[in-house]
Amino acid sequence: MTQVSPHARLAEWFRRWRTPLRKFLVGKGTIRVADLDDVAQEVFLRLLRYEAAEIVEHPQAYLFKMASNVAAEWAMRSRNRQEHEPHWLDGLTTEDRVADDLDDLAVQREIARALSTLSARERQVLKLHFDEGLTQPQIAARLALSPRVVRRDFEKSYSKLRGELRVPSTGVLTHGPE
Amino acid sequence: MDPNERRERVTEEASYWWNRIGLRAPADISAADRAQFTEWLRESPVNVAEMLHMARVHQTLGRFKLWQDVSVEPAEAGNVVALHVDSGTNVHSQPRAGVGKQGGDGATAGETEIASRVTDRSTARWHMKRWCLAAGAAAVVLGSMLMLFHIDAQTVATGRAERREVMLDDGSVVKLEPETKLRVSFAKDQRRVTLQRGRALFHVAKDRSRPFLVQAGNTSVRAVGTAFGVEKKRRNVVVTVAEGKVAVLASTRENSDASSPAGAAAGSRQDSPLAGGEVDGARNGGSVDGGQDHQNAVVSQKDAARGTGDGVTQETEEVLLGAGQQLTVEPTGSAGSPRTVDTRRELAWSEGRLVFDATPMAEVIEEFNRYNRVQLRVADASLAARPVSGVFQASDPETLVAFVRAGAPVSVTREDAGRVIVIESAAAH
């Protein structure tokens, strides 16, 4: 096998296994967290307009694609109303990821605080996943737990964090271009 | 069921669906699951909303940079970073052997824990990358992929009256002043930041395998683990070190911001020798005597291009700055010698204070205006030239107004619904 640079292989991996979620989470468009519920309302209505059978093929794709579209539409509309902000334009002209609220030190501390409300094992499971990149089966093996238990830990953690995380309403959920 | 209970129930359902279906490639999910998920989504907009909130939680976890500080020990005295464990409402099974073991032999347990932990964050990331490449399956959890996206560059910017404290992926913290723009580009062998405008205070996390480089105009500041401020002013670049040591490199040409992670600007040439020469006297109260012998202050090093990847060998001279020292670099590349300063004064801006020493009012007002939505204006030339000395709260222009009032009769009028404060000499009516 020819020597391919890790970066190229990674790029290839992405192309082959690209999922709607990845596009959703890595992109230049954003949904303000404060708008999330409203965006969801609009997405819900659009989901109803489709035939169920059509969506069932790729439900996540539809969900994220629609959320992206709605957010993009709204962003376009709000920008037309707002005064031109030069810094916004700066972010747009580069390929760079624009640092958002999640980069703020205060927010990082808040995430640490929210994590402290989880159980030790829940934290451990999340840490093994997000910091060391282990999959759930690998975590189960490492901790000598059943996969079901690990899955439950994830589910409980996400539920708890959903309520616990006090991220600013100016925070954003990034979505990908579609 | 009351609305709160309902929402909580939906959150649990969304978490279930997220973990079951949200991260996987469509091909990996059974038709039955997909149908059920679709039906669930179409039940209520609240379901859709909670699903998006789950994505947000996932994104947040993926962007968390302080995992090293997160304790995975059950209740333990001396947990350092104030991350206390759950209040006991959660019942969890006994920790298994070899992991997080509590008990009499605390030392052994600690060692086991450390041995099983990857202590080097950058190594951990590269292990993840290798693992992901090997797996090559869509089942690879995308959460880990999120961290890999940090090989991209990142832009941080602040507007007028906006200050911001940001944590970089290596744990370094940068305090940005208003109207400041940074470009962050970390690679495996170096951590590179370009200060495109404004000023910022850097608290650099120790990482011996990767030097931290701040590029501002024609000036390059290299640090390993330290705290220092860099100001890109209209003409000069000022570097002030609070803790540790940095190496400052000046070149005769402004280095353009590299678009590739590894490349410095091609064609950066050898800098001019660091003779005393002219130093811009406009720097508040500071000046360096020209013509002095700087040999004892300047440390010269002949360096090849420091792993910047552009392949160009260049002769460079570095100036080492220690704590309490400041260097001002001219656009020409000449830099004078480091001078000893009171860093609390010189870096007071990072604490939200502005310090002036016989600075003309016009300049003082310009500074204040960067920090505030309420803008100050001075109506007459004599007032604009008046020297101002003192320490002011950057976020409170009224303190400056009070100061001016105390010094001479002035009239203060507010215009534009209070957004502008105009000060003029009382005599000028």
Coordinates of C-alpha atoms in Angstrom, one line a residue:
Chain A
M1 CA 0.0 0.0 0.0
T2 CA 1.4 3.3 -0.9
Q3 CA 2.3 5.7 1.8
V4 CA -0.5 8.2 2.2
S5 CA -0.2 11.0 4.6
P6 CA -2.5 10.8 7.7
H7 CA -4.1 14.0 6.7
A8 CA -5.1 12.7 3.3
R9 CA -6.4 9.5 4.7
L10 CA -8.4 11.4 7.2
A11 CA -9.9 13.5 4.4
E12 CA -10.7 10.4 2.5
W13 CA -12.4 8.9 5.5
F14 CA -14.5 12.0 5.8
R15 CA -15.6 11.9 2.2
R16 CA -16.6 8.3 2.5
W17 CA -18.4 8.4 5.8
R18 CA -19.7 11.9 5.8
T19 CA -22.9 11.9 7.8
P20 CA -25.5 14.6 8.0
L21 CA -24.6 15.1 11.6
R22 CA -21.0 15.9 10.8
K23 CA -22.2 18.5 8.3
F24 CA -24.5 19.7 10.9
L25 CA -21.9 20.1 13.6
V26 CA -19.1 21.4 11.5
G27 CA -20.0 24.4 9.5
K28 CA -20.2 28.1 9.2
G29 CA -23.9 28.4 9.8
T30 CA -25.3 28.7 13.3
I31 CA -28.4 28.4 15.2
R32 CA -28.5 30.7 18.2
V33 CA -29.4 28.6 21.2
A34 CA -32.1 31.2 22.1
D35 CA -33.8 30.5 18.8
L36 CA -33.4 26.7 19.0
D37 CA -37.0 26.0 20.1
D38 CA -38.4 28.3 17.4
V39 CA -36.3 26.7 14.8
A40 CA -37.5 23.3 16.0
Q41 CA -41.1 24.5 15.6
E42 CA -40.5 25.3 12.0
V43 CA -38.6 22.1 11.4
F44 CA -41.4 20.1 12.9
L45 CA -43.9 21.7 10.5
R46 CA -41.7 20.9 7.6
L47 CA -41.2 17.3 8.8
L48 CA -45.0 17.0 8.7
R49 CA -45.2 18.2 5.2
Y50 CA -43.2 15.3 3.9
E51 CA -44.5 11.8 3.5
A52 CA -43.3 9.7 6.5
A53 CA -41.9 7.1 4.1
E54 CA -39.6 9.6 2.6
I55 CA -38.2 10.7 5.9
V56 CA -37.7 7.2 7.2
E57 CA -34.9 6.6 4.8
H58 CA -32.7 9.1 6.5
P59 CA -34.5 10.7 9.5
Q60 CA -31.4 12.3 11.0
A61 CA -30.5 13.8 7.6
Y62 CA -33.9 15.4 7.3
L63 CA -33.8 16.7 10.8
F64 CA -30.4 18.3 10.5
K65 CA -30.8 19.5 6.9
M66 CA -34.1 21.2 7.7
A67 CA -32.7 22.8 10.9
S68 CA -29.8 24.0 8.8
N69 CA -32.0 25.5 6.2
V70 CA -34.3 27.2 8.6
A71 CA -31.5 28.7 10.5
A72 CA -29.8 29.8 7.3
E73 CA -33.0 31.4 6.1
W74 CA -33.5 33.2 9.4
A75 CA -29.9 34.3 9.5
M76 CA -30.2 35.8 6.1
R77 CA -33.3 37.7 7.0
S78 CA -31.9 39.0 10.2
R79 CA -28.7 40.1 8.5
N80 CA -30.6 42.1 6.0
R81 CA -32.2 43.9 8.8
Q82 CA -29.1 44.5 10.8
E83 CA -26.4 47.0 10.2
H84 CA -23.4 45.6 8.5
E85 CA -20.9 44.4 11.1
P86 CA -17.4 44.3 9.7
H87 CA -16.3 41.6 12.1
W88 CA -19.0 39.2 10.9
L89 CA -17.7 39.7 7.4
D90 CA -14.2 38.9 8.6
G91 CA -15.3 35.5 9.8
L92 CA -17.0 34.8 6.5
T93 CA -14.1 35.5 4.2
T94 CA -11.7 33.0 5.8
E95 CA -11.9 29.3 6.0
D96 CA -11.3 29.5 9.7
R97 CA -13.7 28.4 12.3
V98 CA -14.9 31.4 14.2
A99 CA -14.4 31.1 17.9
D100 CA -17.8 31.0 19.5
D101 CA -19.1 31.0 23.0
L102 CA -17.8 27.5 23.7
D103 CA -14.2 28.9 23.5
D104 CA -14.9 31.4 26.3
L105 CA -13.1 30.6 29.5
A106 CA -16.2 31.3 31.5
V107 CA -18.1 28.7 29.4
Q108 CA -15.4 26.1 29.8
R109 CA -15.6 26.6 33.5
E110 CA -19.3 26.3 33.4
I111 CA -19.0 23.0 31.5
A112 CA -16.6 21.8 34.2
R113 CA -19.1 22.7 36.8
A114 CA -22.0 21.0 35.0
L115 CA -19.9 17.9 34.7
S116 CA -19.3 17.9 38.4
T117 CA -23.0 17.3 38.9
L118 CA -22.7 13.9 37.2
S119 CA -21.7 10.8 38.9
A120 CA -18.0 9.8 38.9
R121 CA -18.6 7.0 36.5
E122 CA -20.7 9.1 34.2
R123 CA -17.8 11.6 34.1
Q124 CA -15.4 8.8 33.5
V125 CA -17.4 7.4 30.6
L126 CA -17.7 10.8 28.9
K127 CA -14.0 11.5 29.5
L128 CA -12.9 8.2 28.0
H129 CA -15.1 9.0 25.0
F130 CA -14.3 12.7 24.4
D131 CA -10.8 12.9 25.7
E132 CA -9.4 9.6 24.7
G133 CA -11.7 8.8 21.7
L134 CA -12.9 5.4 22.9
T135 CA -16.2 4.0 21.5
Q136 CA -18.9 2.7 23.9
P137 CA -17.8 -0.9 23.4
Q138 CA -14.2 0.0 24.1
I139 CA -15.3 1.9 27.2
A140 CA -17.3 -1.1 28.3
A141 CA -14.3 -3.3 27.9
R142 CA -11.9 -0.9 29.7
L143 CA -14.2 -0.5 32.7
A144 CA -15.4 -4.1 32.7
L145 CA -19.0 -3.0 32.4
S146 CA -21.7 -4.2 30.1
P147 CA -22.4 -2.2 27.0
R148 CA -25.9 -1.6 28.1
V149 CA -24.7 0.0 31.3
V150 CA -22.3 2.3 29.4
R151 CA -25.1 3.3 27.1
R152 CA -27.3 4.1 30.0
D153 CA -24.5 6.2 31.5
F154 CA -24.3 8.2 28.2
E155 CA -28.1 8.6 28.1
K156 CA -28.3 9.8 31.7
S157 CA -25.4 12.1 31.3
Y158 CA -26.8 13.8 28.2
S159 CA -30.2 14.2 29.9
K160 CA -28.7 15.7 33.0
L161 CA -26.4 18.0 31.1
R162 CA -29.2 19.2 28.9
G163 CA -30.9 20.6 32.0
E164 CA -27.7 21.5 33.9
L165 CA -25.6 23.4 31.4
R166 CA -26.1 27.1 31.7
V167 CA -24.7 28.2 28.4
P168 CA -25.4 31.7 27.4
S169 CA -28.5 32.2 25.2
T170 CA -26.1 33.9 22.7
G171 CA -24.5 30.5 22.4
V172 CA -24.9 28.7 19.1
L173 CA -25.4 25.3 17.7
T174 CA -23.4 25.1 14.5
H175 CA -24.9 23.5 11.4
G176 CA -23.5 22.7 8.1
P177 CA -24.3 24.2 4.7
E178 CA -26.7 22.1 2.7
Chain B
M1 CA -48.4 15.5 33.4
D2 CA -47.2 19.0 34.0
P3 CA -45.2 20.8 31.3
N4 CA -41.9 20.4 33.3
E5 CA -42.4 16.7 33.7
R6 CA -43.3 16.4 30.0
R7 CA -40.2 18.3 29.0
E8 CA -38.0 16.1 31.2
R9 CA -39.6 13.0 29.8
V10 CA -38.9 14.3 26.3
T11 CA -35.3 15.1 27.2
E12 CA -34.8 11.5 28.3
E13 CA -36.4 10.2 25.1
A14 CA -34.2 12.6 23.0
S15 CA -31.2 11.4 24.9
Y16 CA -32.2 7.8 24.1
W17 CA -32.6 8.6 20.4
W18 CA -29.5 10.7 20.3
N19 CA -27.3 7.9 21.7
R20 CA -29.0 5.3 19.6
I21 CA -29.4 7.0 16.3
G22 CA -28.0 10.5 16.2
L23 CA -24.4 9.6 15.6
R24 CA -24.5 6.7 13.3
A25 CA -24.4 6.4 9.6
P26 CA -27.9 5.7 8.1
A27 CA -26.7 2.3 6.9
D28 CA -26.0 1.2 10.4
I29 CA -29.5 1.8 11.7
S30 CA -32.3 -0.7 11.3
A31 CA -35.3 0.3 9.3
A32 CA -37.5 -0.3 12.4
D33 CA -35.4 2.2 14.4
R34 CA -35.5 4.7 11.7
A35 CA -39.3 4.4 11.4
Q36 CA -39.7 4.7 15.1
F37 CA -37.4 7.7 15.3
T38 CA -39.3 9.4 12.5
E39 CA -42.6 8.8 14.1
W40 CA -41.2 10.2 17.4
L41 CA -39.9 13.4 15.7
R42 CA -43.2 13.9 14.1
E43 CA -45.1 13.7 17.4
S44 CA -44.2 17.1 18.6
P45 CA -42.0 20.1 18.0
V46 CA -40.8 19.6 21.6
N47 CA -39.3 16.3 20.4
V48 CA -37.5 18.1 17.6
A49 CA -36.3 20.8 19.9
E50 CA -34.9 18.4 22.4
M51 CA -33.1 16.5 19.7
L52 CA -31.4 19.7 18.6
H53 CA -30.6 20.4 22.3
M54 CA -28.9 17.0 22.4
A55 CA -26.8 18.0 19.5
R56 CA -25.8 21.1 21.4
V57 CA -24.9 19.1 24.5
H58 CA -22.8 16.8 22.3
Q59 CA -21.1 19.7 20.6
T60 CA -20.4 21.3 24.0
L61 CA -18.8 18.1 25.3
G62 CA -16.7 17.8 22.1
R63 CA -15.4 21.3 22.6
F64 CA -14.6 21.0 26.3
K65 CA -10.9 21.5 26.8
L66 CA -10.5 20.8 30.5
W67 CA -10.9 17.0 30.6
Q68 CA -7.6 16.7 32.3
D69 CA -9.0 18.5 35.3
V70 CA -12.1 16.4 35.5
S71 CA -11.9 14.0 38.3
V72 CA -13.3 10.5 37.8
E73 CA -12.8 9.5 41.4
P74 CA -15.8 9.0 43.6
A75 CA -15.9 11.3 46.6
E76 CA -12.4 12.0 47.5
A77 CA -10.9 14.5 49.9
G78 CA -8.5 16.9 48.2
N79 CA -10.2 17.0 44.8
V80 CA -8.4 20.0 43.5
V81 CA -10.3 21.7 40.9
A82 CA -13.5 22.1 42.9
L83 CA -15.3 19.3 40.9
H84 CA -17.2 17.7 43.6
V85 CA -19.0 14.5 43.1
D86 CA -22.7 13.9 43.0
S87 CA -24.6 14.5 46.1
G88 CA -25.3 10.8 46.6
T89 CA -28.5 10.5 44.7
N90 CA -26.9 8.3 42.2
V91 CA -26.2 4.7 43.0
H92 CA -23.2 3.4 41.2
S93 CA -21.6 0.1 41.4
Q94 CA -18.3 -0.5 43.1
P95 CA -15.4 0.6 40.9
R96 CA -13.8 -2.3 39.3
A97 CA -10.3 -3.5 40.0
G98 CA -7.6 -1.4 38.6
V99 CA -9.7 1.6 37.8
G100 CA -10.3 4.4 40.3
K101 CA -9.9 2.1 43.1
Q102 CA -10.5 3.6 46.5
G103 CA -9.3 2.2 49.7
G104 CA -6.5 2.2 52.1
D105 CA -3.7 2.2 49.6
G106 CA -4.3 5.6 48.1
A107 CA -0.9 5.8 46.6
T108 CA -1.2 2.6 44.6
A109 CA -4.6 3.5 43.4
G110 CA -3.2 6.9 42.3
E111 CA -0.4 5.3 40.4
T112 CA -2.7 2.9 38.7
E113 CA -4.9 5.8 37.7
I114 CA -2.0 7.7 36.3
A115 CA -0.7 4.8 34.4
S116 CA -3.9 4.2 32.7
R117 CA -4.4 7.9 31.9
V118 CA -2.8 9.5 28.9
T119 CA -1.1 12.4 30.4
D120 CA 0.0 14.2 27.3
R121 CA -3.0 15.8 25.7
S122 CA -1.5 16.2 22.3
T123 CA -0.4 12.6 22.3
A124 CA -3.9 11.6 23.2
R125 CA -5.3 13.4 20.2
W126 CA -2.8 11.8 17.8
H127 CA -3.6 8.4 19.3
M128 CA -7.2 9.1 18.5
K129 CA -6.4 10.1 15.0
R130 CA -4.5 6.9 14.4
W131 CA -7.2 4.8 15.9
C132 CA -9.9 6.6 13.8
L133 CA -7.9 5.9 10.6
A134 CA -7.5 2.3 11.5
A135 CA -11.1 1.8 12.3
G136 CA -12.4 3.5 9.2
A137 CA -16.0 2.7 10.1
A138 CA -18.9 5.1 10.3
A139 CA -19.5 3.6 13.7
V140 CA -16.5 5.6 14.9
V141 CA -18.1 8.0 17.2
L142 CA -18.1 11.4 15.8
G143 CA -17.5 13.0 19.1
S144 CA -13.9 12.2 18.8
M145 CA -13.9 13.5 15.3
L146 CA -15.0 16.9 16.6
M147 CA -11.7 17.2 18.4
L148 CA -9.8 16.5 15.2
F149 CA -11.4 19.5 13.6
H150 CA -9.1 21.5 15.8
I151 CA -6.4 21.1 13.3
D152 CA -8.2 23.8 11.4
A153 CA -7.5 27.4 12.1
Q154 CA -9.7 29.5 14.3
T155 CA -10.5 33.2 14.4
V156 CA -11.3 35.1 17.5
A157 CA -12.3 38.7 17.3
T158 CA -13.8 41.4 19.5
G159 CA -15.6 44.5 18.6
R160 CA -15.9 47.9 20.1
A161 CA -16.6 47.8 23.9
E162 CA -16.1 44.1 23.9
R163 CA -13.5 42.2 25.9
R164 CA -13.2 38.5 25.8
E165 CA -11.4 35.7 27.6
V166 CA -10.9 32.6 25.5
M167 CA -9.4 29.2 26.1
L168 CA -7.4 27.7 23.3
D169 CA -7.4 24.0 22.6
D170 CA -4.1 23.5 24.5
G171 CA -5.5 25.1 27.6
S172 CA -3.8 28.5 27.0
V173 CA -5.9 31.4 27.9
V174 CA -6.0 34.6 25.9
K175 CA -7.6 37.8 27.1
L176 CA -8.6 40.0 24.1
E177 CA -9.1 43.7 24.4
P178 CA -11.6 45.5 22.3
E179 CA -11.2 45.7 18.5
T180 CA -8.8 42.8 18.6
K181 CA -8.5 40.0 16.1
L182 CA -6.5 36.8 16.5
R183 CA -6.0 33.9 14.2
V184 CA -5.1 30.6 16.0
S185 CA -3.5 27.8 14.1
F186 CA -2.2 24.9 16.1
A187 CA -0.2 22.1 14.5
K188 CA 1.6 19.1 15.8
D189 CA 4.9 20.9 16.2
Q190 CA 3.9 24.4 17.0
R191 CA 1.1 26.5 18.4
R192 CA 0.8 29.6 16.2
V193 CA -1.3 32.7 16.9
T194 CA -1.4 35.8 14.7
L195 CA -2.4 39.0 16.3
Q196 CA -3.9 40.8 13.4
R197 CA -5.0 43.9 15.3
G198 CA -5.5 45.1 18.9
R199 CA -3.9 43.7 22.0
A200 CA -4.1 40.6 24.1
L201 CA -2.7 39.0 27.1
F202 CA -1.5 35.4 26.7
H203 CA -1.3 32.8 29.5
V204 CA 0.5 30.1 27.7
A205 CA 0.0 26.5 28.8
K206 CA 3.2 24.5 29.2
D207 CA 3.8 22.2 26.3
R208 CA 7.4 21.4 25.7
S209 CA 6.8 19.7 22.5
R210 CA 5.2 22.7 20.9
P211 CA 6.5 26.3 21.2
F212 CA 3.8 29.0 21.3
L213 CA 4.3 31.6 18.7
V214 CA 2.6 35.0 18.5
Q215 CA 3.0 36.9 15.3
A216 CA 2.1 40.6 15.3
G217 CA 3.1 42.5 12.2
N218 CA 6.9 42.1 11.8
T219 CA 7.3 40.8 15.3
S220 CA 7.3 37.2 16.4
V221 CA 7.1 36.2 20.1
R222 CA 8.0 32.7 21.1
A223 CA 7.1 31.3 24.5
V224 CA 7.0 27.9 26.2
G225 CA 5.0 28.5 29.3
T226 CA 4.5 32.1 30.4
A227 CA 2.3 35.1 30.6
F228 CA 2.8 38.1 28.4
G229 CA 1.0 40.9 26.6
V230 CA 1.3 41.8 22.9
E231 CA 0.0 45.1 21.6
K232 CA -0.2 45.8 17.9
K233 CA -0.3 49.5 17.8
R234 CA -0.6 51.7 14.8
R235 CA 3.1 51.7 14.2
N236 CA 4.8 49.6 16.8
V237 CA 4.4 46.3 18.5
V238 CA 4.9 46.2 22.2
V239 CA 5.7 43.0 24.1
T240 CA 5.5 43.0 27.9
V241 CA 6.3 39.9 29.9
A242 CA 4.5 39.3 33.2
E243 CA 5.8 35.8 34.0
G244 CA 8.4 33.5 32.5
K245 CA 10.4 34.3 29.4
V246 CA 9.8 35.0 25.8
A247 CA 12.0 35.4 22.8
V248 CA 11.2 38.2 20.5
L249 CA 12.2 38.2 16.9
A250 CA 11.8 41.3 14.6
S251 CA 12.1 41.3 10.9
T252 CA 12.3 44.1 8.5
R253 CA 9.2 43.0 6.6
E254 CA 5.8 42.3 7.9
N255 CA 5.1 38.6 7.9
S256 CA 1.9 37.9 6.1
D257 CA -0.5 35.6 7.9
A258 CA 0.3 32.1 6.7
S259 CA -2.6 30.3 5.2
S260 CA -1.0 26.9 5.5
P261 CA -0.5 25.6 9.0
A262 CA 3.1 25.0 8.6
G263 CA 4.3 27.9 6.5
A264 CA 5.6 31.2 7.7
A265 CA 5.6 33.9 5.1
A266 CA 7.9 33.0 2.3
G267 CA 10.6 35.6 1.8
S268 CA 10.9 36.9 5.3
R269 CA 14.3 38.3 5.2
Q270 CA 17.1 38.9 7.6
D271 CA 16.3 41.6 10.0
S272 CA 18.3 44.6 10.6
P273 CA 20.7 44.5 13.5
L274 CA 19.2 45.5 16.7
A275 CA 20.9 48.8 17.0
G276 CA 19.4 51.4 19.4
G277 CA 18.3 53.8 16.8
E278 CA 15.1 55.6 16.8
V279 CA 12.3 54.5 19.1
D280 CA 8.9 55.9 18.8
G281 CA 8.5 58.4 21.6
A282 CA 4.8 58.4 21.3
R283 CA 4.6 55.3 23.4
N284 CA 3.1 56.5 26.7
G285 CA 5.9 57.8 28.8
G286 CA 8.3 55.3 27.4
S287 CA 11.4 55.8 25.4
V288 CA 14.7 54.1 24.9
D289 CA 17.8 56.1 24.6
G290 CA 19.3 55.9 21.2
G291 CA 22.9 55.2 20.7
Q292 CA 23.3 53.2 23.8
D293 CA 25.4 50.0 23.9
H294 CA 22.8 47.3 23.9
Q295 CA 25.2 44.4 23.8
N296 CA 24.5 43.3 27.3
A297 CA 20.8 43.5 26.9
V298 CA 20.5 41.8 23.5
V299 CA 21.0 38.1 23.2
S300 CA 21.9 37.2 19.7
Q301 CA 21.3 33.8 18.3
K302 CA 21.9 32.7 14.8
D303 CA 19.0 30.5 14.0
A304 CA 17.9 28.6 11.1
A305 CA 14.2 28.9 10.2
R306 CA 12.6 27.4 13.3
G307 CA 10.7 24.5 11.9
T308 CA 8.3 26.8 10.2
G309 CA 8.3 24.6 7.2
D310 CA 8.9 27.2 4.6
G311 CA 12.4 25.8 3.8
V312 CA 14.0 29.2 3.8
T313 CA 17.1 29.5 6.0
Q314 CA 17.3 32.8 7.6
E315 CA 19.7 34.6 9.9
T316 CA 17.7 35.9 12.8
E317 CA 18.5 37.6 16.1
E318 CA 16.3 37.1 19.1
V319 CA 15.8 39.2 22.1
L320 CA 15.0 37.4 25.3
L321 CA 12.6 39.1 27.6
G322 CA 12.1 38.1 31.2
A323 CA 9.4 38.9 33.7
G324 CA 9.0 42.6 34.2
Q325 CA 10.5 43.5 30.8
Q326 CA 9.1 45.2 27.8
L327 CA 10.2 45.6 24.2
T328 CA 8.9 47.9 21.6
V329 CA 9.4 46.9 18.0
E330 CA 9.4 49.5 15.2
P331 CA 7.9 48.8 11.8
T332 CA 11.5 48.9 10.5
G333 CA 12.4 46.0 12.7
S334 CA 14.6 47.8 15.1
A335 CA 13.7 47.3 18.6
G336 CA 15.9 49.0 21.0
S337 CA 16.7 47.1 24.2
P338 CA 14.3 45.6 26.7
R339 CA 13.4 48.0 29.5
T340 CA 12.2 47.1 32.9
V341 CA 8.7 48.1 33.6
D342 CA 6.0 47.9 36.2
T343 CA 4.0 45.2 34.5
R344 CA 1.0 45.9 36.7
R345 CA 0.9 49.3 35.1
E346 CA 1.8 48.2 31.6
L347 CA -0.6 45.4 31.6
A348 CA -3.3 47.1 33.5
W349 CA -5.4 47.0 30.4
S350 CA -5.8 43.3 30.8
E351 CA -7.4 44.0 34.1
G352 CA -9.8 46.5 32.7
R353 CA -7.9 49.5 33.7
L354 CA -6.3 52.2 31.6
V355 CA -3.2 53.9 32.8
F356 CA -2.0 57.2 31.4
D357 CA 1.1 59.2 32.1
A358 CA 0.9 62.8 30.7
T359 CA -1.0 61.4 27.7
P360 CA -2.8 64.0 25.6
M361 CA -6.6 63.9 26.1
A362 CA -7.3 63.1 22.5
E363 CA -5.4 59.8 22.8
V364 CA -7.0 59.1 26.2
I365 CA -10.4 59.5 24.7
E366 CA -9.5 57.3 21.8
E367 CA -8.6 54.5 24.2
F368 CA -11.8 55.0 26.2
N369 CA -13.9 54.9 23.2
R370 CA -12.6 51.5 22.2
Y371 CA -13.8 50.2 25.5
N372 CA -17.2 51.7 25.7
R373 CA -20.5 52.0 23.8
V374 CA -20.8 55.5 25.2
Q375 CA -18.4 57.6 23.2
L376 CA -16.5 60.6 24.4
R377 CA -15.8 63.6 22.4
V378 CA -13.7 66.7 23.1
A379 CA -14.8 69.9 21.4
D380 CA -11.8 72.1 21.5
A381 CA -8.2 71.8 20.7
S382 CA -6.7 73.0 24.0
L383 CA -8.7 70.4 25.8
A384 CA -7.7 67.8 23.3
A385 CA -4.0 68.5 24.1
R386 CA -4.3 68.6 27.8
P387 CA -2.1 65.9 29.4
V388 CA -3.8 63.3 31.5
S389 CA -2.2 61.1 34.1
G390 CA -3.9 58.5 36.2
V391 CA -5.5 55.1 36.4
F392 CA -9.0 54.7 35.1
Q393 CA -11.6 52.0 35.0
A394 CA -11.8 51.3 31.2
S395 CA -15.5 50.5 31.4
D396 CA -16.5 53.7 33.1
P397 CA -16.0 56.9 31.0
E398 CA -17.7 58.9 33.7
T399 CA -14.6 58.6 35.8
L400 CA -12.7 60.4 33.1
V401 CA -15.4 63.0 32.9
A402 CA -15.1 63.5 36.6
F403 CA -11.4 63.8 36.3
V404 CA -11.5 66.4 33.7
R405 CA -14.1 68.4 35.6
A406 CA -11.9 68.4 38.7
G407 CA -9.1 69.9 36.6
A408 CA -10.8 72.8 34.9
P409 CA -14.2 74.3 34.2
V410 CA -15.8 72.3 31.5
S411 CA -19.3 71.8 30.2
V412 CA -20.5 68.4 29.6
T413 CA -23.3 67.7 27.3
R414 CA -24.9 64.4 26.3
E415 CA -26.1 63.9 22.8
D416 CA -27.6 61.1 20.8
A417 CA -29.8 59.8 23.6
G418 CA -26.8 59.6 25.9
R419 CA -24.6 57.7 23.6
V420 CA -22.2 60.6 23.2
I421 CA -20.6 62.7 25.8
V422 CA -19.2 66.0 24.6
I423 CA -16.7 67.9 26.8
E424 CA -15.7 71.4 26.1
S425 CA -14.0 74.2 28.0
A426 CA -16.5 76.3 29.9
A427 CA -14.9 79.4 28.6
A428 CA -15.6 78.5 25.0
H429 CA -19.2 79.6 24.7

